[in-house]
Amino acid sequence: MKISILQFKSELGAVEKNFATAERLIAKSKNSDTIILPELWSTGYYPTPVENFADKNNFQTENFIGALAKKFSVNIIAGSVIVEVGRKIFNRSLIFNRQGEVINFYDKAHLFTFADEGKIFSAGSEIKIFELDGVKCGIIICYDLRFPEIVRKLAVSGIEILFCPAAWSLKRLFPRQILTKARAIENQIFVVFANSAGKSEIINPLGELVAEAQVGEEILTAEVDLNFRKAVIGKMNLLADRTGVDKF
């Protein structure tokens, strides 16, 4: 699977400008199989009061990204956006297939108290698994990466690729680079980390870098070889060796 990460720092609250940036970068990546955007790409992280910038029932994002996915016949993981549903605000990722259809969505489960996310957003309560071109995939958002349990649940459900849109500060780059590698190694999956602040990366099931971006706007494109994953598991199947003490 050919994957493109669209790494860019959104302008805070400038929704129309950020949509235009996303459209430009998606058009440049149209020959990929799957495109992923960062966390809160349409608004930046995050303007207040958030309700003034929330996408009601995700209609605006759905129409905009859906049209581009269909136009270019590409799968798009639409990073995440601020969504209002009823009286609740979510940090939500929408997943689109090549026909421009929303095939699933995920609401960020672990809210970053350091940035008062818990005072603004409602937490998601479900893991989400979906298929892109027949490949089983999972998704988390930014801070979720620090919680191995959620990724393990996705892994035991059979995902091959984990997507993680983020707005992760480069001040905490060192632990993040360890975490992406750890999640890849312990679950024997590919990890695709799309970060608005920079240093986006794709990690293979051995914890090795497939590709890494620098800082600033960049399209990071790489091939994810799923046969490589099968070969790794064929030599040592970690999940098969789990015992009763660590099963749930």
mmCIF file with all atom_site columns, N, CA, C and O in Angstrom, residues 131-148:
data_model
loop_
_atom_site.group_PDB
_atom_site.id
_atom_site.type_symbol
_atom_site.label_atom_id
_atom_site.label_alt_id
_atom_site.label_comp_id
_atom_site.label_asym_id
_atom_site.label_entity_id
_atom_site.label_seq_id
_atom_site.pdbx_PDB_ins_code
_atom_site.Cartn_x
_atom_site.Cartn_y
_atom_site.Cartn_z
_atom_site.occupancy
_atom_site.B_iso_or_equiv
_atom_site.pdbx_formal_charge
_atom_site.auth_seq_id
_atom_site.auth_comp_id
_atom_site.auth_asym_id
_atom_site.auth_atom_id
_atom_site.pdbx_PDB_model_num
ATOM 1  N N  . GLU A 1 131 ? -11.424 -1.555 6.800  1.00 0.00 ? 131 GLU A N  1
ATOM 2  C CA . GLU A 1 131 ? -10.596 -2.089 5.721  1.00 0.00 ? 131 GLU A CA 1
ATOM 3  C C  . GLU A 1 131 ? -10.419 -1.061 4.619  1.00 0.00 ? 131 GLU A C  1
ATOM 4  O O  . GLU A 1 131 ? -11.374 -0.412 4.198  1.00 0.00 ? 131 GLU A O  1
ATOM 5  N N  . LEU A 1 132 ? -9.184  -0.934 4.165  1.00 0.00 ? 132 LEU A N  1
ATOM 6  C CA . LEU A 1 132 ? -8.852  -0.104 3.006  1.00 0.00 ? 132 LEU A CA 1
ATOM 7  C C  . LEU A 1 132 ? -8.189  -1.007 1.973  1.00 0.00 ? 132 LEU A C  1
ATOM 8  O O  . LEU A 1 132 ? -7.134  -1.596 2.250  1.00 0.00 ? 132 LEU A O  1
ATOM 9  N N  . ASP A 1 133 ? -8.817  -1.144 0.840  1.00 0.00 ? 133 ASP A N  1
ATOM 10 C CA . ASP A 1 133 ? -8.298  -2.024 -0.225 1.00 0.00 ? 133 ASP A CA 1
ATOM 11 C C  . ASP A 1 133 ? -8.027  -3.430 0.303  1.00 0.00 ? 133 ASP A C  1
ATOM 12 O O  . ASP A 1 133 ? -7.039  -4.077 -0.050 1.00 0.00 ? 133 ASP A O  1
ATOM 13 N N  . GLY A 1 134 ? -8.897  -3.902 1.187  1.00 0.00 ? 134 GLY A N  1
ATOM 14 C CA . GLY A 1 134 ? -8.771  -5.246 1.719  1.00 0.00 ? 134 GLY A CA 1
ATOM 15 C C  . GLY A 1 134 ? -7.799  -5.391 2.873  1.00 0.00 ? 134 GLY A C  1
ATOM 16 O O  . GLY A 1 134 ? -7.604  -6.494 3.392  1.00 0.00 ? 134 GLY A O  1
ATOM 17 N N  . VAL A 1 135 ? -7.173  -4.293 3.305  1.00 0.00 ? 135 VAL A N  1
ATOM 18 C CA . VAL A 1 135 ? -6.198  -4.323 4.407  1.00 0.00 ? 135 VAL A CA 1
ATOM 19 C C  . VAL A 1 135 ? -6.899  -3.874 5.688  1.00 0.00 ? 135 VAL A C  1
ATOM 20 O O  . VAL A 1 135 ? -7.528  -2.816 5.737  1.00 0.00 ? 135 VAL A O  1
ATOM 21 N N  . LYS A 1 136 ? -6.765  -4.678 6.738  1.00 0.00 ? 136 LYS A N  1
ATOM 22 C CA . LYS A 1 136 ? -7.403  -4.370 8.007  1.00 0.00 ? 136 LYS A CA 1
ATOM 23 C C  . LYS A 1 136 ? -6.581  -3.318 8.749  1.00 0.00 ? 136 LYS A C  1
ATOM 24 O O  . LYS A 1 136 ? -5.380  -3.506 8.989  1.00 0.00 ? 136 LYS A O  1
ATOM 25 N N  . CYS A 1 137 ? -7.236  -2.218 9.118  1.00 0.00 ? 137 CYS A N  1
ATOM 26 C CA . CYS A 1 137 ? -6.549  -1.077 9.713  1.00 0.00 ? 137 CYS A CA 1
ATOM 27 C C  . CYS A 1 137 ? -7.245  -0.646 10.999 1.00 0.00 ? 137 CYS A C  1
ATOM 28 O O  . CYS A 1 137 ? -8.425  -0.903 11.220 1.00 0.00 ? 137 CYS A O  1
ATOM 29 N N  . GLY A 1 138 ? -6.484  0.050  11.848 1.00 0.00 ? 138 GLY A N  1
ATOM 30 C CA . GLY A 1 138 ? -7.034  0.652  13.054 1.00 0.00 ? 138 GLY A CA 1
ATOM 31 C C  . GLY A 1 138 ? -6.572  2.085  13.158 1.00 0.00 ? 138 GLY A C  1
ATOM 32 O O  . GLY A 1 138 ? -5.661  2.522  12.450 1.00 0.00 ? 138 GLY A O  1
ATOM 33 N N  . ILE A 1 139 ? -7.192  2.826  14.075 1.00 0.00 ? 139 ILE A N  1
ATOM 34 C CA . ILE A 1 139 ? -6.841  4.237  14.231 1.00 0.00 ? 139 ILE A CA 1
ATOM 35 C C  . ILE A 1 139 ? -6.899  4.651  15.692 1.00 0.00 ? 139 ILE A C  1
ATOM 36 O O  . ILE A 1 139 ? -7.756  4.194  16.461 1.00 0.00 ? 139 ILE A O  1
ATOM 37 N N  . ILE A 1 140 ? -5.951  5.504  16.064 1.00 0.00 ? 140 ILE A N  1
ATOM 38 C CA . ILE A 1 140 ? -5.957  6.209  17.335 1.00 0.00 ? 140 ILE A CA 1
ATOM 39 C C  . ILE A 1 140 ? -5.627  7.666  17.033 1.00 0.00 ? 140 ILE A C  1
ATOM 40 O O  . ILE A 1 140 ? -5.262  7.998  15.900 1.00 0.00 ? 140 ILE A O  1
ATOM 41 N N  . ILE A 1 141 ? -5.734  8.538  18.028 1.00 0.00 ? 141 ILE A N  1
ATOM 42 C CA . ILE A 1 141 ? -5.418  9.948  17.810 1.00 0.00 ? 141 ILE A CA 1
ATOM 43 C C  . ILE A 1 141 ? -4.449  10.421 18.885 1.00 0.00 ? 141 ILE A C  1
ATOM 44 O O  . ILE A 1 141 ? -4.739  10.349 20.085 1.00 0.00 ? 141 ILE A O  1
ATOM 45 N N  . CYS A 1 142 ? -3.275  10.853 18.471 1.00 0.00 ? 142 CYS A N  1
ATOM 46 C CA . CYS A 1 142 ? -2.275  11.550 19.280 1.00 0.00 ? 142 CYS A CA 1
ATOM 47 C C  . CYS A 1 142 ? -2.046  10.921 20.657 1.00 0.00 ? 142 CYS A C  1
ATOM 48 O O  . CYS A 1 142 ? -1.407  9.879  20.772 1.00 0.00 ? 142 CYS A O  1
ATOM 49 N N  . TYR A 1 143 ? -2.575  11.514 21.716 1.00 0.00 ? 143 TYR A N  1
ATOM 50 C CA . TYR A 1 143 ? -2.341  11.097 23.100 1.00 0.00 ? 143 TYR A CA 1
ATOM 51 C C  . TYR A 1 143 ? -2.690  9.634  23.339 1.00 0.00 ? 143 TYR A C  1
ATOM 52 O O  . TYR A 1 143 ? -2.126  8.998  24.245 1.00 0.00 ? 143 TYR A O  1
ATOM 53 N N  . ASP A 1 144 ? -3.608  9.080  22.549 1.00 0.00 ? 144 ASP A N  1
ATOM 54 C CA . ASP A 1 144 ? -3.949  7.654  22.645 1.00 0.00 ? 144 ASP A CA 1
ATOM 55 C C  . ASP A 1 144 ? -2.706  6.776  22.557 1.00 0.00 ? 144 ASP A C  1
ATOM 56 O O  . ASP A 1 144 ? -2.684  5.660  23.082 1.00 0.00 ? 144 ASP A O  1
ATOM 57 N N  . LEU A 1 145 ? -1.684  7.268  21.862 1.00 0.00 ? 145 LEU A N  1
ATOM 58 C CA . LEU A 1 145 ? -0.467  6.487  21.636 1.00 0.00 ? 145 LEU A CA 1
ATOM 59 C C  . LEU A 1 145 ? 0.209   6.088  22.945 1.00 0.00 ? 145 LEU A C  1
ATOM 60 O O  . LEU A 1 145 ? 0.915   5.078  23.008 1.00 0.00 ? 145 LEU A O  1
ATOM 61 N N  . ARG A 1 146 ? 0.007   6.868  24.000 1.00 0.00 ? 146 ARG A N  1
ATOM 62 C CA . ARG A 1 146 ? 0.641   6.594  25.288 1.00 0.00 ? 146 ARG A CA 1
ATOM 63 C C  . ARG A 1 146 ? -0.023  5.442  26.041 1.00 0.00 ? 146 ARG A C  1
ATOM 64 O O  . ARG A 1 146 ? 0.469   5.028  27.107 1.00 0.00 ? 146 ARG A O  1
ATOM 65 N N  . PHE A 1 147 ? -1.126  4.920  25.517 1.00 0.00 ? 147 PHE A N  1
ATOM 66 C CA . PHE A 1 147 ? -1.890  3.895  26.219 1.00 0.00 ? 147 PHE A CA 1
ATOM 67 C C  . PHE A 1 147 ? -1.858  2.593  25.418 1.00 0.00 ? 147 PHE A C  1
ATOM 68 O O  . PHE A 1 147 ? -2.609  2.422  24.455 1.00 0.00 ? 147 PHE A O  1
ATOM 69 N N  . PRO A 1 148 ? -0.979  1.659  25.805 1.00 0.00 ? 148 PRO A N  1
ATOM 70 C CA . PRO A 1 148 ? -0.779  0.450  24.996 1.00 0.00 ? 148 PRO A CA 1
ATOM 71 C C  . PRO A 1 148 ? -1.993  -0.449 24.902 1.00 0.00 ? 148 PRO A C  1
ATOM 72 O O  . PRO A 1 148 ? -2.140  -1.205 23.941 1.00 0.00 ? 148 PRO A O  1
#
